[in-house]
Coordinates of C-alpha atoms and ligand atoms in Angstrom, one line a residue:
M1 CA 108.6 54.0 60.7
T2 CA 106.3 51.8 58.5
I3 CA 108.5 48.5 57.1
T4 CA 106.6 47.1 53.8
H5 CA 105.9 43.2 53.7
S6 CA 104.5 43.3 49.8
R7 CA 106.8 40.5 48.6
S8 CA 105.9 38.7 51.9
H9 CA 102.6 38.9 50.4
E10 CA 102.6 38.1 47.3
L11 CA 104.4 35.1 47.8
F12 CA 101.9 33.8 50.6
E13 CA 99.0 34.8 47.4
A14 CA 101.3 31.8 45.5
A15 CA 101.7 29.6 48.3
Q16 CA 97.9 29.7 49.4
R17 CA 97.2 28.2 45.7
V18 CA 98.8 24.7 46.2
L19 CA 100.0 24.8 50.0
P20 CA 96.7 24.5 52.5
G21 CA 96.2 27.4 54.2
G22 CA 100.1 28.6 52.5
V23 CA 102.1 26.6 55.0
N24 CA 102.9 23.0 55.8
S25 CA 102.3 23.5 59.7
P26 CA 99.3 25.6 61.0
V27 CA 101.3 28.2 63.9
R28 CA 102.8 29.3 61.0
A29 CA 100.2 30.6 59.2
F30 CA 100.1 34.0 62.3
R31 CA 96.2 33.0 62.4
G32 CA 97.0 33.4 66.2
V33 CA 98.2 36.9 65.3
G34 CA 96.1 38.1 62.2
G35 CA 97.6 39.1 59.3
S36 CA 99.7 37.1 56.5
P37 CA 103.1 35.2 57.4
L38 CA 106.5 37.2 56.8
M39 CA 108.2 34.5 54.0
I40 CA 111.4 33.8 55.5
E41 CA 114.4 33.8 53.1
R42 CA 117.6 33.8 54.8
G43 CA 118.7 33.4 58.5
E44 CA 122.3 33.5 60.3
G45 CA 123.2 33.5 64.1
A46 CA 120.5 35.9 65.7
Y47 CA 118.9 36.8 62.9
M48 CA 116.1 36.4 60.2
W49 CA 115.6 38.5 56.7
D50 CA 112.0 38.2 55.2
A51 CA 111.5 38.5 51.1
D52 CA 111.1 41.9 51.7
G53 CA 114.6 42.3 52.9
N54 CA 113.9 43.1 56.5
R55 CA 116.0 41.8 59.2
Y56 CA 114.5 40.6 62.7
I57 CA 116.0 39.2 65.7
D58 CA 115.0 35.6 66.0
Y59 CA 113.2 34.7 69.2
V60 CA 111.2 31.5 67.8
L61 CA 114.6 29.8 66.1
S62 CA 112.6 27.4 64.2
W63 CA 110.6 26.7 67.4
G64 CA 113.6 25.8 68.9
P65 CA 116.2 23.6 67.3
L66 CA 118.9 26.4 66.6
I67 CA 120.1 26.4 70.1
L68 CA 123.4 27.8 68.5
G69 CA 121.7 30.3 66.6
H70 CA 120.6 30.5 62.3
A71 CA 123.5 28.5 60.3
H72 CA 126.4 28.4 62.7
P73 CA 129.5 28.0 60.9
A74 CA 130.2 24.3 62.2
V75 CA 126.9 22.7 61.8
V76 CA 126.9 24.0 57.7
A77 CA 130.8 23.0 57.4
A78 CA 129.3 19.2 58.9
I79 CA 126.4 19.0 57.1
T80 CA 128.5 20.0 53.3
R81 CA 131.2 17.5 54.4
Q82 CA 128.5 14.9 55.4
A83 CA 126.8 15.9 51.8
A84 CA 129.8 15.0 50.2
R85 CA 129.5 11.5 51.7
G86 CA 126.4 10.5 50.8
T87 CA 122.9 11.8 52.4
S88 CA 121.4 8.9 53.1
Y89 CA 122.0 5.3 52.9
G90 CA 119.6 3.2 55.1
A91 CA 122.3 1.2 56.6
P92 CA 123.7 1.8 60.3
T93 CA 126.6 4.5 60.6
E94 CA 129.1 5.1 62.9
L95 CA 127.3 8.5 63.4
E96 CA 124.0 6.9 64.9
T97 CA 126.2 5.5 67.9
Q98 CA 128.1 8.7 68.4
L99 CA 125.4 10.4 68.4
A100 CA 123.4 8.5 70.7
E101 CA 126.5 7.9 73.2
Q102 CA 126.4 11.8 73.3
V103 CA 122.5 12.2 74.3
I104 CA 123.2 9.4 76.8
A105 CA 126.1 11.8 78.3
M106 CA 124.0 14.1 78.9
M107 CA 120.7 13.0 79.8
P108 CA 120.4 11.1 83.2
G109 CA 117.1 9.1 82.3
I110 CA 118.8 7.8 79.4
E111 CA 120.3 4.1 78.6
Q112 CA 119.5 3.7 74.9
I113 CA 117.5 5.5 72.2
R114 CA 116.5 4.8 69.2
F115 CA 116.1 7.7 66.1
V116 CA 113.0 8.3 64.0
N117 CA 112.6 11.6 61.9
S118 CA 110.3 14.5 63.8
G119 CA 108.8 15.1 67.9
T120 CA 105.2 13.1 66.5
E121 CA 107.0 10.0 65.6
A122 CA 108.7 10.5 69.2
T123 CA 106.1 10.4 71.0
M124 CA 104.4 8.1 68.9
S125 CA 106.7 5.6 69.4
A126 CA 107.2 6.3 72.8
L127 CA 103.6 5.5 73.8
R128 CA 103.3 2.5 71.8
L129 CA 106.7 1.1 73.6
A130 CA 104.5 1.8 77.4
R131 CA 101.9 -0.2 76.2
A132 CA 103.8 -3.1 74.6
Y133 CA 105.9 -3.6 77.8
T134 CA 103.4 -2.9 80.6
G135 CA 100.4 -5.0 78.3
R136 CA 98.0 -1.8 79.0
S137 CA 96.0 0.2 77.2
K138 CA 95.3 3.7 78.7
I139 CA 97.7 6.6 78.3
I140 CA 97.4 9.8 80.3
K141 CA 98.1 13.2 78.7
F142 CA 97.6 16.6 79.8
S143 CA 95.5 19.3 78.3
G144 CA 97.2 22.9 76.9
C145 CA 100.4 19.6 76.1
Y146 CA 101.1 19.3 73.0
H147 CA 103.1 15.8 71.5
G148 CA 102.1 16.1 68.2
H149 CA 99.7 15.0 65.9
A150 CA 99.3 11.8 65.9
D151 CA 95.5 10.2 66.3
M152 CA 95.6 9.3 70.2
L153 CA 97.2 12.6 71.0
L154 CA 95.0 15.1 69.3
V155 CA 92.7 15.8 72.1
Q156 CA 92.5 18.9 74.2
A157 CA 96.2 19.6 72.7
G158 CA 98.2 22.9 72.5
S159 CA 100.4 24.6 69.8
G160 CA 98.4 25.2 66.5
V161 CA 95.4 23.4 68.4
A162 CA 94.9 25.8 70.6
T163 CA 96.2 28.5 68.8
L164 CA 93.3 28.2 66.1
G165 CA 91.4 27.5 69.4
L166 CA 90.1 24.2 67.3
P167 CA 87.9 21.5 68.7
D168 CA 89.3 18.0 68.9
S169 CA 90.8 17.4 65.0
P170 CA 87.4 15.8 62.7
G171 CA 88.9 12.7 61.4
V172 CA 90.2 11.2 64.7
P173 CA 87.6 8.4 65.4
A174 CA 86.6 8.4 68.4
S175 CA 88.0 4.7 68.9
T176 CA 91.7 5.8 68.5
T177 CA 91.1 8.5 71.4
A178 CA 89.0 6.0 73.8
H179 CA 92.1 5.0 75.7
T180 CA 93.4 8.4 76.2
L181 CA 92.6 10.1 79.6
V182 CA 92.8 13.9 80.2
A183 CA 93.7 15.3 82.7
E184 CA 94.6 19.2 83.5
Y185 CA 98.4 20.1 84.3
N186 CA 99.8 20.7 87.6
D187 CA 96.6 19.5 89.1
V188 CA 97.8 16.4 91.5
A189 CA 94.0 15.8 92.5
A190 CA 93.2 15.1 88.7
I191 CA 96.0 12.8 88.2
E192 CA 95.2 10.6 91.5
A193 CA 91.5 10.8 90.8
L194 CA 92.4 9.2 87.5
F195 CA 94.9 6.6 88.7
A196 CA 92.2 5.8 91.6
E197 CA 89.6 4.9 88.6
H198 CA 92.0 3.2 86.4
G199 CA 95.1 2.5 87.8
S200 CA 95.9 -1.4 86.2
D201 CA 94.8 -0.1 82.6
I202 CA 97.5 2.3 82.8
A203 CA 100.8 2.4 80.5
G204 CA 101.8 5.5 80.8
V205 CA 101.5 9.2 81.8
I206 CA 103.1 11.9 78.7
V207 CA 104.1 14.9 79.9
E208 CA 105.6 18.1 78.9
P209 CA 107.7 18.8 82.0
I210 CA 107.2 22.6 81.0
A211 CA 104.1 23.4 79.4
A212 CA 105.5 24.7 76.5
N213 CA 102.5 24.6 73.7
M214 CA 99.9 26.5 76.2
G215 CA 102.5 29.8 76.3
F216 CA 105.3 28.8 79.1
V217 CA 103.7 27.0 82.0
L218 CA 106.1 26.0 84.9
P219 CA 105.3 22.7 86.9
Q220 CA 104.7 23.8 90.0
P221 CA 107.0 22.5 93.3
G222 CA 107.0 19.1 93.8
Y223 CA 104.2 18.2 90.8
L224 CA 106.5 16.5 88.6
Q225 CA 107.7 14.0 91.1
A226 CA 104.0 13.6 92.7
L227 CA 103.6 11.9 88.8
R228 CA 107.0 9.9 89.0
D229 CA 105.2 8.6 92.6
L230 CA 101.9 7.5 91.3
T231 CA 103.4 6.2 88.0
R232 CA 105.7 3.9 90.1
Q233 CA 103.1 3.4 92.3
H234 CA 100.9 2.1 90.1
G235 CA 103.4 0.4 87.4
A236 CA 102.9 2.4 84.5
L237 CA 105.7 4.6 82.8
L238 CA 106.5 8.1 83.2
I239 CA 107.3 9.8 79.7
F240 CA 108.7 13.0 79.4
D241 CA 107.9 14.6 76.1
E242 CA 111.2 16.7 76.0
V243 CA 111.1 17.4 72.7
M244 CA 111.0 21.1 73.3
T245 CA 113.0 21.0 76.8
G246 CA 115.7 18.6 76.0
F247 CA 119.9 20.0 75.8
R248 CA 117.0 23.5 76.4
V249 CA 116.0 23.4 80.1
S250 CA 119.5 22.5 81.4
P251 CA 122.2 20.6 78.9
G252 CA 120.2 17.8 80.7
G253 CA 117.1 18.7 79.5
A254 CA 114.4 19.3 82.4
Q255 CA 114.9 16.0 84.1
G256 CA 118.9 17.1 84.6
A257 CA 117.4 20.4 86.0
W258 CA 115.1 19.1 88.3
G259 CA 116.4 15.6 89.2
I260 CA 113.4 13.5 88.0
D261 CA 113.8 10.2 86.2
P262 CA 111.3 9.6 83.9
D263 CA 111.2 5.8 82.2
L264 CA 111.0 7.1 79.0
T265 CA 112.2 10.3 77.0
C266 CA 111.5 12.2 74.0
L267 CA 113.1 14.0 72.3
G268 CA 113.9 16.3 68.9
K269 CA 114.4 19.5 67.9
V270 CA 117.7 20.4 69.3
I271 CA 119.0 17.2 68.9
G272 CA 118.7 17.3 65.1
G273 CA 120.5 21.0 65.4
G274 CA 118.0 22.4 62.6
L275 CA 117.5 18.9 60.8
P276 CA 114.5 16.6 61.3
V277 CA 115.3 14.2 64.2
G278 CA 113.2 13.1 66.2
A279 CA 114.1 10.2 69.1
Y280 CA 112.9 7.9 71.7
A281 CA 115.1 6.5 74.7
G282 CA 114.9 5.4 78.1
K283 CA 116.0 2.7 79.9
R284 CA 117.6 -0.6 78.8
A285 CA 115.1 -3.0 79.8
M286 CA 111.8 -0.8 78.2
M287 CA 114.0 0.0 75.2
Q288 CA 115.0 -3.8 74.1
T289 CA 111.0 -4.5 73.6
V290 CA 111.9 -2.3 70.4
A291 CA 112.7 -4.5 67.1
P292 CA 114.8 -6.1 66.6
A293 CA 115.6 -6.5 69.6
G294 CA 112.4 -7.1 70.8
P295 CA 108.7 -7.6 69.5
M296 CA 107.6 -4.2 69.3
Y297 CA 107.7 -3.1 65.5
Q298 CA 108.6 0.5 64.5
A299 CA 111.4 1.7 61.4
G300 CA 112.1 4.7 58.7
T301 CA 113.9 4.5 56.0
L302 CA 115.4 8.5 56.8
S303 CA 116.0 7.2 60.4
G304 CA 119.5 7.8 61.7
N305 CA 119.7 10.3 58.4
P306 CA 123.9 11.1 58.3
L307 CA 122.8 14.7 58.0
A308 CA 120.9 14.8 60.7
M309 CA 123.5 12.9 63.1
V310 CA 126.4 14.8 62.3
A311 CA 124.2 18.7 62.5
G312 CA 122.7 17.0 66.3
L313 CA 126.4 16.1 67.3
V314 CA 128.2 19.3 66.5
T315 CA 124.8 21.2 68.2
L316 CA 125.1 18.9 71.0
Q317 CA 128.8 18.4 71.6
H318 CA 128.7 22.8 71.4
I319 CA 126.4 23.4 74.6
Q320 CA 128.4 21.4 76.1
Q321 CA 131.8 23.2 75.6
A322 CA 133.0 26.0 77.5
D323 CA 130.1 28.2 79.5
W324 CA 128.2 28.8 76.6
F325 CA 125.0 27.1 77.8
N326 CA 125.0 29.1 81.2
Q327 CA 125.7 32.4 78.6
I328 CA 122.4 31.4 76.6
A329 CA 120.5 30.9 79.9
K330 CA 121.5 34.3 81.5
R331 CA 120.6 36.1 78.2
T332 CA 117.2 34.3 78.6
A333 CA 116.7 35.7 81.8
A334 CA 118.2 39.0 81.2
L335 CA 115.6 39.5 78.6
V336 CA 112.8 38.4 80.6
A337 CA 113.5 40.4 84.1
G338 CA 114.0 43.3 81.6
M339 CA 110.2 42.5 79.7
E340 CA 108.7 41.9 83.5
Q341 CA 110.1 45.8 84.1
V342 CA 109.0 47.2 81.1
A343 CA 105.9 46.1 81.3
S344 CA 105.6 47.0 84.4
E345 CA 106.7 50.7 83.7
A346 CA 103.7 50.6 81.2
S347 CA 101.0 48.9 83.6
I348 CA 100.2 46.4 81.8
P349 CA 100.2 43.2 83.5
I350 CA 102.0 40.2 82.5
Q351 CA 103.1 36.6 83.4
A352 CA 106.3 35.9 82.4
G353 CA 108.6 32.8 83.1
H354 CA 111.5 31.0 81.8
A355 CA 113.6 27.9 82.2
G356 CA 117.3 27.6 80.3
T357 CA 117.4 28.9 77.4
M358 CA 113.7 29.0 76.7
F359 CA 110.9 31.6 78.2
G360 CA 107.5 32.7 77.8
F361 CA 105.4 35.7 78.6
Y362 CA 101.1 36.0 78.7
F363 CA 99.5 39.6 78.8
L364 CA 96.9 39.2 81.2
K365 CA 93.6 40.8 81.4
E366 CA 94.0 41.8 84.4
A367 CA 97.0 42.0 87.3
G368 CA 96.5 39.3 90.0
Q369 CA 96.0 36.1 87.3
A370 CA 97.9 33.4 87.6
I371 CA 98.3 30.9 84.6
T372 CA 99.1 27.7 85.9
S373 CA 97.1 25.3 83.5
Y374 CA 95.1 25.3 79.8
A375 CA 91.8 26.4 81.5
T376 CA 93.5 29.6 83.0
A377 CA 96.3 30.2 79.9
R378 CA 92.5 30.2 77.5
A379 CA 90.8 32.5 80.2
Y380 CA 93.4 34.7 81.9
A381 CA 95.3 35.5 78.4
H382 CA 95.2 38.9 76.5
T383 CA 95.2 37.3 72.7
E384 CA 94.3 40.6 71.0
R385 CA 96.6 42.6 73.2
F386 CA 99.4 40.0 72.0
A387 CA 99.1 40.3 68.8
R388 CA 98.9 44.2 68.7
F389 CA 102.4 43.4 70.8
F390 CA 103.7 41.3 68.5
W391 CA 103.1 43.3 65.0
A392 CA 104.6 46.5 66.4
M393 CA 107.5 44.3 67.2
I394 CA 107.6 42.9 64.0
E395 CA 107.4 46.7 62.9
R396 CA 110.6 47.4 65.3
G397 CA 112.7 44.0 63.4
V398 CA 112.0 41.9 66.7
Y399 CA 110.2 38.0 65.6
M400 CA 108.9 36.3 68.1
A401 CA 106.3 32.8 68.0
P402 CA 103.2 34.5 66.0
S403 CA 101.3 33.2 69.2
Q404 CA 100.2 33.8 72.6
F405 CA 100.1 29.7 72.9
E406 CA 103.8 29.2 72.1
A407 CA 107.0 29.7 73.8
G408 CA 110.1 31.7 72.9
F409 CA 114.0 30.3 72.3
M410 CA 117.1 32.0 72.9
S411 CA 120.6 31.1 70.7
L412 CA 124.6 31.1 71.8
A413 CA 124.5 34.0 68.5
H414 CA 122.1 36.5 70.6
S415 CA 124.1 39.3 72.2
Q416 CA 123.4 41.7 74.6
E417 CA 123.1 44.5 72.6
D418 CA 120.3 42.2 70.7
I419 CA 118.6 42.1 74.4
D420 CA 119.1 45.4 74.7
M421 CA 117.6 46.6 71.3
T422 CA 114.5 44.1 71.9
L423 CA 113.9 45.7 75.3
A424 CA 113.9 49.0 73.7
A425 CA 111.1 48.3 71.1
A426 CA 109.1 46.8 74.0
R427 CA 109.7 49.6 76.2
A428 CA 108.2 51.8 72.9
V429 CA 105.5 49.5 71.8
L430 CA 103.8 48.8 75.3
S431 CA 104.3 52.1 76.4
E432 CA 101.4 52.8 73.6
L433 CA 99.5 49.7 73.4
Ligands
LIG501 N1 104.4 22.7 66.8 C1 105.6 24.0 66.8 C2 105.5 24.7 68.2 N2 104.9 24.3 69.2 C3 105.5 24.4 65.2 C4 106.2 23.8 64.3 C5 106.1 24.6 63.0 O1 105.4 25.5 63.0 O2 106.9 24.9 62.6

């Protein structure tokens, strides 16, 4: 069976004439797997349809936000209802308080929150806040972690930067990254060394609790606690970038799952239920630095947008209900266990992992290799095999992230039958690779 993508190709040709690279975000261009991207026309539940009418089981889910699946009826109804009442006011609404209360009830480290429009805005603002609050300049990030595209964070970044194998981006003046220190993820000695040298200048450490923009790398036992201890010891803030892990590792994010108490948290994706939202949040004493409560300026015309607030609110209320979160997490575990089984039957070495409703797997160049950091991800990931796997899965109606250096996501809409179909496809593909 060979499916056709001719309409997608035509549409992508047209897109490239008017959009740089034909896309509005680089990994969507499929450069990590070659070929040209599928142009999507519609999504419903666990599925997306491309412009040629092909249906795919979707494990990208808009890169994480759609934890209830595409076009969940309750989310669609809430957005539709709100749209009829106005799409934006540029004035405070009760909806913002309601979503804030919902997030605070779910995430243990959060006492106050400021809504913005994207994860990039969230991380950028959280770092400004860390600097304003501590009066210090330096920040620490980890190589392969991606926190959006703000200048100071585009240093050894993951996601599209890793997929395209880019050096740090042109257009970022050295002066804007002069205060950004970089350590290897999962390496406690590396960050201890940075604190030993720069301790009293470090405003904050920003980390993805699971490094999910260089594939899927779990923190080693004790690693996040070591970051917590070191930051406290040196008077620096610990900033969890939970844009991906928030409401996905557990309803309370990675901080809820692992009992670590960050000072500040960055959110995005699920918090907007598929609409553009981000947020930075944390301890009241720190958040009171933000204008107009305090002197640190940050603002936005569409921040707290009512459509986004209702979509987020309905989504978070759903994942708190009944046993739905656990159901999604169980399906995630089943998919990952199945992938390990299928790969082992085909004698293809992989490293797979999952936490809550997120997952990832690498094809390894050789059995026995362990990926724990960006350096090992780049050295051991068999990206060429991944590209062949990706396209063969597309042929069989399964859509995974078009890059070895991205994570996968599950939704409430994915059924056991979808998982079984995915594993049957993977078995067929891996036996031929
Ligand atoms: N940076 C996002 C994934 N980690 C990709 C966003 C997109 O292309 O939509």
